[in-house]
mmCIF file of C-alpha atoms and ligand atoms in Angstrom:
data_model
loop_
_atom_site.group_PDB
_atom_site.id
_atom_site.type_symbol
_atom_site.label_atom_id
_atom_site.label_comp_id
_atom_site.label_asym_id
_atom_site.label_seq_id
_atom_site.Cartn_x
_atom_site.Cartn_y
_atom_site.Cartn_z
ATOM 1 C CA MET A 1 -137.541 -115.694 15.591
ATOM 2 C CA THR A 2 -137.868 -113.682 12.184
ATOM 3 C CA VAL A 3 -134.647 -111.401 11.941
ATOM 4 C CA SER A 4 -134.046 -108.361 10.512
ATOM 5 C CA TYR A 5 -131.063 -106.673 8.252
ATOM 6 C CA THR A 6 -130.959 -104.237 10.655
ATOM 7 C CA ASP A 7 -131.287 -106.428 13.329
ATOM 8 C CA MET A 8 -128.365 -107.693 11.592
ATOM 9 C CA ILE A 9 -126.163 -104.678 12.003
ATOM 10 C CA ALA A 10 -126.905 -104.387 15.781
ATOM 11 C CA ALA A 11 -125.947 -107.844 16.458
ATOM 12 C CA PHE A 12 -122.382 -107.777 14.738
ATOM 13 C CA ASN A 13 -122.238 -104.131 15.952
ATOM 14 C CA ILE A 14 -121.376 -102.225 12.968
ATOM 15 C CA GLY A 15 -120.310 -99.145 12.607
ATOM 16 C CA SER A 16 -121.026 -96.755 9.449
ATOM 17 C CA ALA A 17 -123.693 -99.213 8.317
ATOM 18 C CA HIS A 18 -124.703 -97.321 4.877
ATOM 19 C CA PRO A 19 -123.182 -96.851 1.274
ATOM 20 C CA GLY A 20 -119.996 -95.091 1.178
ATOM 21 C CA GLY A 21 -118.696 -96.072 4.952
ATOM 22 C CA LEU A 22 -116.969 -93.330 7.502
ATOM 23 C CA ALA A 23 -115.110 -92.529 4.047
ATOM 24 C CA VAL A 24 -118.657 -90.500 2.946
ATOM 25 C CA THR A 25 -119.167 -89.473 6.470
ATOM 26 C CA LYS A 26 -115.988 -87.458 6.626
ATOM 27 C CA GLU A 27 -116.592 -85.980 3.430
ATOM 28 C CA MET A 28 -120.065 -84.965 4.157
ATOM 29 C CA PHE A 29 -119.320 -83.535 7.228
ATOM 30 C CA GLN A 30 -116.826 -81.082 5.297
ATOM 31 C CA GLN A 31 -119.653 -79.336 4.210
ATOM 32 C CA VAL A 32 -121.465 -79.455 7.150
ATOM 33 C CA GLU A 33 -118.977 -77.653 8.672
ATOM 34 C CA LYS A 34 -119.553 -74.516 6.340
ATOM 35 C CA HIS A 35 -122.601 -74.035 7.760
ATOM 36 C CA PRO A 36 -124.249 -73.346 11.337
ATOM 37 C CA HIS A 37 -123.357 -76.966 13.313
ATOM 38 C CA GLN A 38 -123.809 -75.667 16.777
ATOM 39 C CA SER A 39 -126.453 -78.567 17.214
ATOM 40 C CA ILE A 40 -126.297 -81.403 15.176
ATOM 41 C CA LEU A 41 -128.562 -84.331 14.817
ATOM 42 C CA ASP A 42 -127.790 -87.556 13.565
ATOM 43 C CA VAL A 43 -131.143 -89.847 13.555
ATOM 44 C CA GLY A 44 -131.593 -93.454 13.038
ATOM 45 C CA CYS A 45 -127.717 -93.254 14.470
ATOM 46 C CA GLY A 46 -127.241 -97.175 14.440
ATOM 47 C CA THR A 47 -124.283 -97.968 16.698
ATOM 48 C CA GLY A 48 -123.095 -94.110 16.580
ATOM 49 C CA ARG A 49 -119.842 -94.690 14.759
ATOM 50 C CA THR A 50 -120.790 -91.378 12.873
ATOM 51 C CA VAL A 51 -121.902 -89.287 16.059
ATOM 52 C CA GLN A 52 -118.333 -90.397 17.764
ATOM 53 C CA TYR A 53 -116.455 -89.096 14.841
ATOM 54 C CA ILE A 54 -118.210 -85.683 14.910
ATOM 55 C CA SER A 55 -118.339 -85.324 18.397
ATOM 56 C CA GLU A 56 -114.294 -85.625 17.574
ATOM 57 C CA GLN A 57 -114.515 -82.736 15.280
ATOM 58 C CA THR A 58 -116.478 -80.429 17.403
ATOM 59 C CA THR A 59 -117.242 -79.150 20.368
ATOM 60 C CA GLY A 60 -121.226 -78.526 19.164
ATOM 61 C CA LYS A 61 -123.686 -80.633 20.526
ATOM 62 C CA ILE A 62 -124.625 -83.655 18.975
ATOM 63 C CA ILE A 63 -127.772 -85.843 19.429
ATOM 64 C CA GLY A 64 -128.279 -89.181 18.690
ATOM 65 C CA ILE A 65 -132.080 -90.756 17.753
ATOM 66 C CA ASP A 66 -132.900 -94.054 16.539
ATOM 67 C CA TYR A 67 -135.681 -96.388 16.862
ATOM 68 C CA ASP A 68 -134.202 -99.502 17.916
ATOM 69 C CA PRO A 69 -133.653 -99.776 21.431
ATOM 70 C CA LYS A 70 -130.503 -102.327 21.042
ATOM 71 C CA MET A 71 -128.987 -99.722 18.432
ATOM 72 C CA ILE A 72 -129.130 -96.835 21.649
ATOM 73 C CA THR A 73 -127.668 -99.429 23.657
ATOM 74 C CA LYS A 74 -124.566 -100.280 21.449
ATOM 75 C CA ALA A 75 -124.176 -96.158 20.778
ATOM 76 C CA LYS A 76 -124.235 -95.449 24.412
ATOM 77 C CA GLN A 77 -121.392 -98.354 25.294
ATOM 78 C CA LYS A 78 -119.325 -96.715 22.433
ATOM 79 C CA LEU A 79 -119.526 -92.791 23.446
ATOM 80 C CA ALA A 80 -119.402 -93.777 27.297
ATOM 81 C CA ASN A 81 -116.831 -90.985 27.737
ATOM 82 C CA THR A 82 -118.173 -88.271 25.568
ATOM 83 C CA THR A 83 -119.898 -85.345 27.059
ATOM 84 C CA ASN A 84 -121.330 -83.132 23.837
ATOM 85 C CA VAL A 85 -123.715 -86.257 22.985
ATOM 86 C CA GLU A 86 -127.298 -86.810 23.954
ATOM 87 C CA LEU A 87 -128.347 -90.579 23.181
ATOM 88 C CA LYS A 88 -132.255 -91.240 23.382
ATOM 89 C CA THR A 89 -134.548 -93.234 21.316
ATOM 90 C CA GLY A 90 -137.460 -91.928 18.987
ATOM 91 C CA ASN A 91 -138.514 -92.366 15.813
ATOM 92 C CA VAL A 92 -137.835 -89.811 13.013
ATOM 93 C CA GLU A 93 -141.492 -89.694 11.656
ATOM 94 C CA ALA A 94 -142.510 -88.067 14.801
ATOM 95 C CA LEU A 95 -138.749 -86.253 16.578
ATOM 96 C CA PRO A 96 -138.980 -86.109 20.341
ATOM 97 C CA ILE A 97 -137.581 -82.681 19.768
ATOM 98 C CA ASP A 98 -138.729 -78.925 19.818
ATOM 99 C CA GLU A 99 -139.486 -77.179 16.591
ATOM 100 C CA GLU A 100 -136.609 -75.260 15.471
ATOM 101 C CA THR A 101 -133.658 -76.128 17.339
ATOM 102 C CA ILE A 102 -131.317 -77.954 15.316
ATOM 103 C CA ASP A 103 -129.167 -76.704 13.043
ATOM 104 C CA CYS A 104 -127.970 -79.575 10.832
ATOM 105 C CA ILE A 105 -129.623 -82.872 10.144
ATOM 106 C CA ILE A 106 -127.548 -86.163 9.290
ATOM 107 C CA SER A 107 -129.339 -89.077 8.069
ATOM 108 C CA GLU A 108 -127.191 -92.200 6.938
ATOM 109 C CA SER A 109 -129.271 -94.742 5.148
ATOM 110 C CA VAL A 110 -132.499 -94.141 7.884
ATOM 111 C CA THR A 111 -135.004 -91.986 5.972
ATOM 112 C CA SER A 112 -135.386 -94.845 3.301
ATOM 113 C CA PHE A 113 -136.467 -96.833 6.101
ATOM 114 C CA ALA A 114 -139.577 -94.643 7.290
ATOM 115 C CA HIS A 115 -142.781 -93.198 5.795
ATOM 116 C CA ILE A 116 -140.302 -90.614 3.910
ATOM 117 C CA PRO A 117 -142.750 -87.724 3.371
ATOM 118 C CA VAL A 118 -143.579 -87.783 7.452
ATOM 119 C CA ALA A 119 -139.655 -88.361 8.040
ATOM 120 C CA LEU A 120 -138.395 -84.905 5.733
ATOM 121 C CA LYS A 121 -141.453 -82.881 7.568
ATOM 122 C CA GLU A 122 -140.274 -83.441 10.824
ATOM 123 C CA TYR A 123 -136.919 -82.800 10.113
ATOM 124 C CA ALA A 124 -138.354 -79.569 8.698
ATOM 125 C CA ARG A 125 -139.886 -78.764 11.656
ATOM 126 C CA VAL A 126 -137.316 -79.435 13.908
ATOM 127 C CA LEU A 127 -134.528 -77.101 11.923
ATOM 128 C CA ARG A 128 -133.819 -73.900 12.408
ATOM 129 C CA GLU A 129 -134.319 -71.709 9.350
ATOM 130 C CA ASN A 130 -131.557 -72.071 6.941
ATOM 131 C CA GLY A 131 -130.089 -75.300 8.861
ATOM 132 C CA ILE A 132 -129.137 -77.893 7.003
ATOM 133 C CA LEU A 133 -130.549 -81.558 6.239
ATOM 134 C CA CYS A 134 -127.727 -84.216 4.944
ATOM 135 C CA LEU A 135 -129.432 -87.242 3.595
ATOM 136 C CA LEU A 136 -127.415 -90.260 2.200
ATOM 137 C CA GLU A 137 -129.541 -92.010 0.725
ATOM 138 C CA MET A 138 -129.978 -95.057 -0.993
ATOM 139 C CA THR A 139 -131.644 -94.062 -4.816
ATOM 140 C CA ALA A 140 -133.101 -96.233 -7.721
ATOM 141 C CA THR A 141 -130.744 -95.393 -10.673
ATOM 142 C CA MET A 142 -133.979 -96.060 -12.768
ATOM 143 C CA PRO A 143 -137.595 -96.903 -12.008
ATOM 144 C CA LEU A 144 -137.909 -100.441 -10.529
ATOM 145 C CA SER A 145 -139.926 -103.172 -11.107
ATOM 146 C CA PRO A 146 -142.418 -103.795 -8.817
ATOM 147 C CA GLU A 147 -140.782 -107.115 -8.478
ATOM 148 C CA ALA A 148 -137.579 -105.978 -7.783
ATOM 149 C CA LYS A 149 -139.024 -103.025 -5.255
ATOM 150 C CA GLN A 150 -140.924 -105.953 -3.296
ATOM 151 C CA GLU A 151 -138.037 -107.886 -3.063
ATOM 152 C CA LEU A 152 -135.015 -105.150 -1.735
ATOM 153 C CA THR A 153 -138.400 -103.116 0.348
ATOM 154 C CA SER A 154 -139.171 -106.536 2.028
ATOM 155 C CA PHE A 155 -135.642 -107.911 2.964
ATOM 156 C CA TYR A 156 -134.181 -104.903 4.321
ATOM 157 C CA GLY A 157 -137.517 -103.506 5.569
ATOM 158 C CA LEU A 158 -137.799 -100.261 3.901
ATOM 159 C CA SER A 159 -140.805 -98.139 3.159
ATOM 160 C CA SER A 160 -139.378 -97.524 -0.612
ATOM 161 C CA ILE A 161 -136.577 -96.478 -3.007
ATOM 162 C CA TYR A 162 -136.870 -93.825 -4.968
ATOM 163 C CA THR A 163 -135.287 -92.120 -7.817
ATOM 164 C CA GLU A 164 -133.601 -88.988 -8.039
ATOM 165 C CA PRO A 165 -136.338 -87.086 -9.268
ATOM 166 C CA GLU A 166 -138.690 -88.424 -6.556
ATOM 167 C CA TRP A 167 -136.142 -87.100 -3.716
ATOM 168 C CA ARG A 168 -135.805 -84.155 -4.961
ATOM 169 C CA GLU A 169 -139.550 -83.690 -5.552
ATOM 170 C CA ALA A 170 -140.005 -84.845 -1.602
ATOM 171 C CA ILE A 171 -137.745 -82.745 -0.237
ATOM 172 C CA GLU A 172 -138.871 -79.267 -1.813
ATOM 173 C CA ARG A 173 -142.119 -80.426 -0.867
ATOM 174 C CA ALA A 174 -141.164 -80.348 2.788
ATOM 175 C CA GLY A 175 -140.057 -77.161 2.893
ATOM 176 C CA PHE A 176 -135.947 -77.510 1.367
ATOM 177 C CA THR A 177 -133.856 -76.193 -1.124
ATOM 178 C CA LEU A 178 -132.197 -79.132 -2.864
ATOM 179 C CA LEU A 179 -128.461 -77.607 -2.681
ATOM 180 C CA ASP A 180 -126.301 -80.558 -4.370
ATOM 181 C CA SER A 181 -127.037 -83.636 -5.177
ATOM 182 C CA LEU A 182 -124.010 -85.823 -5.495
ATOM 183 C CA SER A 183 -123.845 -89.924 -7.024
ATOM 184 C CA PHE A 184 -121.280 -91.875 -4.950
ATOM 185 C CA ALA A 185 -119.078 -94.997 -5.320
ATOM 186 C CA PRO A 186 -121.384 -97.488 -2.812
ATOM 187 C CA GLU A 187 -118.487 -99.767 -1.575
ATOM 188 C CA THR A 188 -116.784 -100.234 1.888
ATOM 189 C CA GLU A 189 -113.273 -99.920 1.684
ATOM 190 C CA GLY A 190 -110.473 -101.863 4.290
ATOM 191 C CA VAL A 191 -110.766 -103.452 7.206
ATOM 192 C CA LEU A 192 -114.823 -103.397 8.809
ATOM 193 C CA ASP A 193 -116.110 -101.805 11.457
ATOM 194 C CA SER A 194 -117.610 -104.174 13.921
ATOM 195 C CA ASP A 195 -117.623 -106.609 16.561
ATOM 196 C CA ILE A 196 -117.978 -110.340 15.134
ATOM 197 C CA HIS A 197 -117.122 -113.066 16.911
ATOM 198 C CA GLN A 198 -117.913 -116.612 17.464
ATOM 199 C CA THR A 199 -120.723 -116.635 19.554
ATOM 200 C CA ILE A 200 -123.435 -114.699 17.472
ATOM 201 C CA ASP A 201 -125.979 -116.643 16.388
ATOM 202 C CA PRO A 202 -126.098 -117.899 12.522
ATOM 203 C CA VAL A 203 -128.881 -116.536 11.342
ATOM 204 C CA TYR A 204 -127.052 -113.164 11.110
ATOM 205 C CA PHE A 205 -124.419 -114.524 8.797
ATOM 206 C CA ASP A 206 -126.911 -115.854 6.611
ATOM 207 C CA ILE A 207 -128.550 -112.387 6.273
ATOM 208 C CA MET A 208 -125.070 -110.965 5.221
ATOM 209 C CA ALA A 209 -124.684 -113.539 2.901
ATOM 210 C CA ARG A 210 -128.412 -112.698 1.167
ATOM 211 C CA HIS A 211 -127.769 -108.809 1.652
ATOM 212 C CA TYR A 212 -124.480 -109.283 -0.909
ATOM 213 C CA GLN A 213 -126.853 -111.296 -3.057
ATOM 214 C CA LEU A 214 -129.352 -108.999 -3.562
ATOM 215 C CA THR A 215 -126.965 -105.892 -4.071
ATOM 216 C CA GLU A 216 -124.752 -108.192 -6.826
ATOM 217 C CA LYS A 217 -128.321 -108.632 -8.292
ATOM 218 C CA TYR A 218 -129.579 -105.290 -8.405
ATOM 219 C CA ARG A 219 -126.108 -103.923 -8.596
ATOM 220 C CA ASP A 220 -127.408 -101.609 -12.075
ATOM 221 C CA VAL A 221 -129.868 -100.273 -10.074
ATOM 222 C CA LEU A 222 -128.923 -99.910 -6.637
ATOM 223 C CA GLY A 223 -127.308 -96.378 -6.285
ATOM 224 C CA SER A 224 -126.305 -93.695 -3.474
ATOM 225 C CA ARG A 225 -126.384 -90.039 -3.519
ATOM 226 C CA ILE A 226 -125.797 -87.400 -1.198
ATOM 227 C CA TYR A 227 -128.899 -84.471 -1.047
ATOM 228 C CA TYR A 228 -127.281 -81.449 0.848
ATOM 229 C CA CYS A 229 -130.372 -79.266 1.746
ATOM 230 C CA GLN A 230 -131.372 -76.475 3.218
ATOM 231 C CA LYS A 231 -134.507 -75.413 4.904
ATOM 232 C CA THR A 232 -136.157 -72.715 3.198
ATOM 233 C CA PRO A 233 -137.025 -69.403 4.993
ATOM 234 C CA LYS A 234 -140.418 -69.130 5.960
ATOM 235 C CA ARG A 235 -141.466 -66.025 3.795
ATOM 236 C CA ILE A 236 -140.384 -67.595 0.507
ATOM 237 C CA ARG A 237 -142.133 -71.113 1.757
ATOM 238 C CA GLN A 238 -145.001 -68.388 2.219
ATOM 239 C CA HIS A 239 -144.133 -66.933 -1.006
ATOM 240 C CA VAL A 240 -144.613 -70.235 -3.319
ATOM 241 C CA GLY A 241 -147.414 -71.317 -1.642
ATOM 242 C CA ASN A 242 -146.324 -74.207 0.501
ATOM 243 C CA MET B 1 -97.927 -120.632 10.075
ATOM 244 C CA SER B 2 -99.909 -119.753 6.590
ATOM 245 C CA ARG B 3 -99.666 -116.186 6.109
ATOM 246 C CA TYR B 4 -103.688 -115.920 5.239
ATOM 247 C CA TYR B 5 -103.407 -116.392 9.179
ATOM 248 C CA LYS B 6 -103.308 -112.507 9.779
ATOM 249 C CA VAL B 7 -104.855 -111.492 6.428
ATOM 250 C CA CYS B 8 -107.914 -113.593 7.577
ATOM 251 C CA CYS B 9 -108.166 -111.979 11.582
ATOM 252 C CA GLU B 10 -107.813 -108.670 10.243
ATOM 253 C CA ASN B 11 -110.702 -109.266 8.085
ATOM 254 C CA ILE B 12 -113.448 -110.932 10.039
ATOM 255 C CA GLY B 13 -116.870 -110.188 8.282
ATOM 256 C CA ARG B 14 -115.350 -109.575 4.887
ATOM 257 C CA PRO B 15 -116.507 -110.990 1.558
ATOM 258 C CA VAL B 16 -113.872 -112.872 -0.202
ATOM 259 C CA CYS B 17 -112.805 -114.856 -3.235
ATOM 260 C CA VAL B 18 -110.841 -117.856 -1.939
ATOM 261 C CA ARG B 19 -109.077 -120.057 -4.692
ATOM 262 C CA THR B 20 -107.468 -123.456 -3.326
ATOM 263 C CA VAL B 21 -103.828 -124.783 -4.886
ATOM 264 C CA ASP B 22 -105.939 -127.321 -6.500
ATOM 265 C CA GLY B 23 -108.167 -124.648 -8.634
ATOM 266 C CA LYS B 24 -111.548 -124.899 -6.716
ATOM 267 C CA GLU B 25 -113.357 -121.307 -5.595
ATOM 268 C CA TYR B 26 -115.445 -119.924 -2.896
ATOM 269 C CA ARG B 27 -117.041 -116.701 -2.009
ATOM 270 C CA GLY B 28 -118.242 -115.893 1.541
ATOM 271 C CA PHE B 29 -117.906 -113.899 4.440
ATOM 272 C CA ILE B 30 -115.091 -114.729 7.053
ATOM 273 C CA ARG B 31 -116.583 -116.225 9.930
ATOM 274 C CA ARG B 32 -113.792 -117.651 12.109
ATOM 275 C CA VAL B 33 -110.228 -118.332 11.683
ATOM 276 C CA THR B 34 -108.443 -121.139 13.251
ATOM 277 C CA GLN B 35 -104.219 -121.639 13.245
ATOM 278 C CA THR B 36 -105.129 -123.845 10.575
ATOM 279 C CA HIS B 37 -108.359 -122.903 8.950
ATOM 280 C CA VAL B 38 -110.405 -119.883 7.703
ATOM 281 C CA TYR B 39 -114.706 -120.335 7.519
ATOM 282 C CA LEU B 40 -116.608 -118.874 5.067
ATOM 283 C CA GLU B 41 -120.235 -117.865 5.011
ATOM 284 C CA PRO B 42 -121.033 -119.120 1.404
ATOM 285 C CA ILE B 43 -122.860 -116.432 -0.467
ATOM 286 C CA GLY B 44 -125.066 -117.877 -3.287
ATOM 287 C CA GLY B 45 -124.137 -122.212 -3.183
ATOM 288 C CA HIS B 46 -121.398 -123.715 -3.072
ATOM 289 C CA ALA B 47 -119.961 -126.404 -5.507
ATOM 290 C CA GLY B 48 -117.250 -128.661 -4.686
ATOM 291 C CA TYR B 49 -115.576 -130.740 -1.821
ATOM 292 C CA GLY B 50 -112.102 -130.638 -2.315
ATOM 293 C CA TYR B 51 -111.260 -128.854 0.856
ATOM 294 C CA GLY B 52 -114.268 -127.255 2.185
ATOM 295 C CA PHE B 53 -116.399 -128.606 4.698
ATOM 296 C CA TRP B 54 -118.849 -128.047 6.777
ATOM 297 C CA GLY B 55 -117.042 -127.643 9.936
ATOM 298 C CA LEU B 56 -119.207 -127.283 13.484
ATOM 299 C CA GLY B 57 -122.146 -124.886 12.794
ATOM 300 C CA PHE B 58 -119.182 -122.069 11.228
ATOM 301 C CA GLY B 59 -119.856 -122.128 7.653
ATOM 302 C CA LEU B 60 -117.628 -123.544 5.246
ATOM 303 C CA GLY B 61 -114.256 -124.880 6.572
ATOM 304 C CA ILE B 62 -110.817 -124.746 3.745
ATOM 305 C CA ALA B 63 -107.383 -124.932 5.230
ATOM 306 C CA LEU B 64 -105.344 -122.592 5.411
ATOM 307 C CA GLY B 65 -102.697 -124.083 3.967
ATOM 308 C CA ALA B 66 -104.688 -124.717 0.746
ATOM 309 C CA ILE B 67 -105.454 -121.576 -0.482
ATOM 310 C CA GLY B 68 -103.480 -120.607 -3.491
ATOM 311 C CA THR B 69 -105.283 -117.047 -3.210
ATOM 312 C CA LEU B 70 -107.421 -114.931 -1.482
ATOM 313 C CA ALA B 71 -109.503 -111.623 -2.982
ATOM 314 C CA PHE B 72 -111.853 -109.298 -0.985
ATOM 315 C CA LEU B 73 -114.561 -108.818 -3.181
ATOM 316 C CA PRO B 74 -116.184 -104.935 -3.191
ATOM 317 C CA TRP B 75 -119.785 -104.935 -1.455
ATOM 318 C CA PHE B 76 -121.451 -102.144 0.579
ATOM 319 C CA PHE B 77 -124.246 -101.682 3.570
ATOM 320 C CA ILE B 78 -127.402 -99.994 2.816
HETATM 321 C C1 SAM C 301 -129.183 -99.266 7.581
HETATM 322 S S1 SAM C 301 -128.861 -98.253 9.304
HETATM 323 C C2 SAM C 301 -127.874 -96.975 9.650
HETATM 324 C C3 SAM C 301 -127.574 -96.713 10.621
HETATM 325 C C4 SAM C 301 -126.198 -95.718 11.077
HETATM 326 N N1 SAM C 301 -127.240 -94.202 10.865
HETATM 327 C C5 SAM C 301 -125.519 -95.326 9.852
HETATM 328 O O1 SAM C 301 -124.663 -94.791 8.750
HETATM 329 O O2 SAM C 301 -124.580 -96.825 10.601
HETATM 330 C C6 SAM C 301 -130.739 -97.929 9.647
HETATM 331 C C7 SAM C 301 -130.938 -97.600 11.165
HETATM 332 O O3 SAM C 301 -132.090 -96.796 11.401
HETATM 333 C C8 SAM C 301 -132.982 -96.940 12.152
HETATM 334 N N2 SAM C 301 -134.229 -96.858 11.558
HETATM 335 C C9 SAM C 301 -134.917 -96.983 10.708
HETATM 336 N N3 SAM C 301 -136.243 -97.072 10.736
HETATM 337 C C10 SAM C 301 -136.227 -95.604 12.005
HETATM 338 C C11 SAM C 301 -137.179 -94.972 12.317
HETATM 339 N N4 SAM C 301 -138.605 -94.873 11.880
HETATM 340 N N5 SAM C 301 -136.928 -93.978 12.987
HETATM 341 C C12 SAM C 301 -135.688 -94.192 14.085
HETATM 342 N N6 SAM C 301 -134.837 -94.394 13.625
HETATM 343 C C13 SAM C 301 -134.958 -95.486 12.345
HETATM 344 C C14 SAM C 301 -132.307 -98.166 12.312
HETATM 345 O O4 SAM C 301 -133.120 -98.742 13.360
HETATM 346 C C15 SAM C 301 -131.763 -98.343 12.362
HETATM 347 O O5 SAM C 301 -130.054 -98.520 13.568
#
């Protein structure tokens, strides 16, 4: 059995499996609330902690999508008593969502796992005009050596690790205006939101320890950023020839 | 009971650095806690014997009574 980093997150039922943890999610949502947010889509929702938090903050409709059925099962367990939430399996590269139906998309440590330009185009497709996209994504603080890139992408199952200028370019090319790009400390504070018990296969603990070693090894080049993006209105997109 | 019992129970899954009273140092994720021991999944090699032992597939066991200091290590998910 080969087990991935994401499998470890599912096995331990870890909530907020992204840099900065729930604290950063809360900060990000304060920005979201300044824009229309009647329909919110959390892509790659994992075990559903962010969906749960947002459902406590708003009466709007929240959709959580993840391509791993294990994640959707865990999220459904967590959100069994919530009414304004819909959870389903789906790939961010081909979202099971109609065009221009979403006010706001949240992606927390997800888009780097997918083909980034394809996923960004999908986000632009399902968002309404002027809709908001919040990307909370790992960002290399400097261009990585091929060896570093190879070691990190293969361990985590990432498609690539972008630098800030690369994110900026991909975001704009997909039809967004980058409103803001903020770097933040990735460390997770406090008690771990998880369901770790003795019967869990040791292989998952091994992955946790290897993950720690890698982040320690690449501490100086692994940054994390939030990108606040807005879908550029059509007439402007056409004007600039996109 | 050791005051570390409660701390360890409340922080399962977090990486720590434990220094035993005889000066040995262990880094690892807290996997399991019993009335007498904490079990760590070691991070990056684990030299030294002392109070640590490999316990029944639960990682590196350290007697709670042997803990001198326990510090949480900074870390993050990706
Ligand atoms: C690091 S976890 C983050 C989970 C969650 N967003 C959170 O912050 O806790 C990455 C998640 O993205 C999902 N994922 C990766 N690639 C995906 C894709 N192409 N389509 C949908 N989900 C994907 C994984 O299954 C996993 O749940």
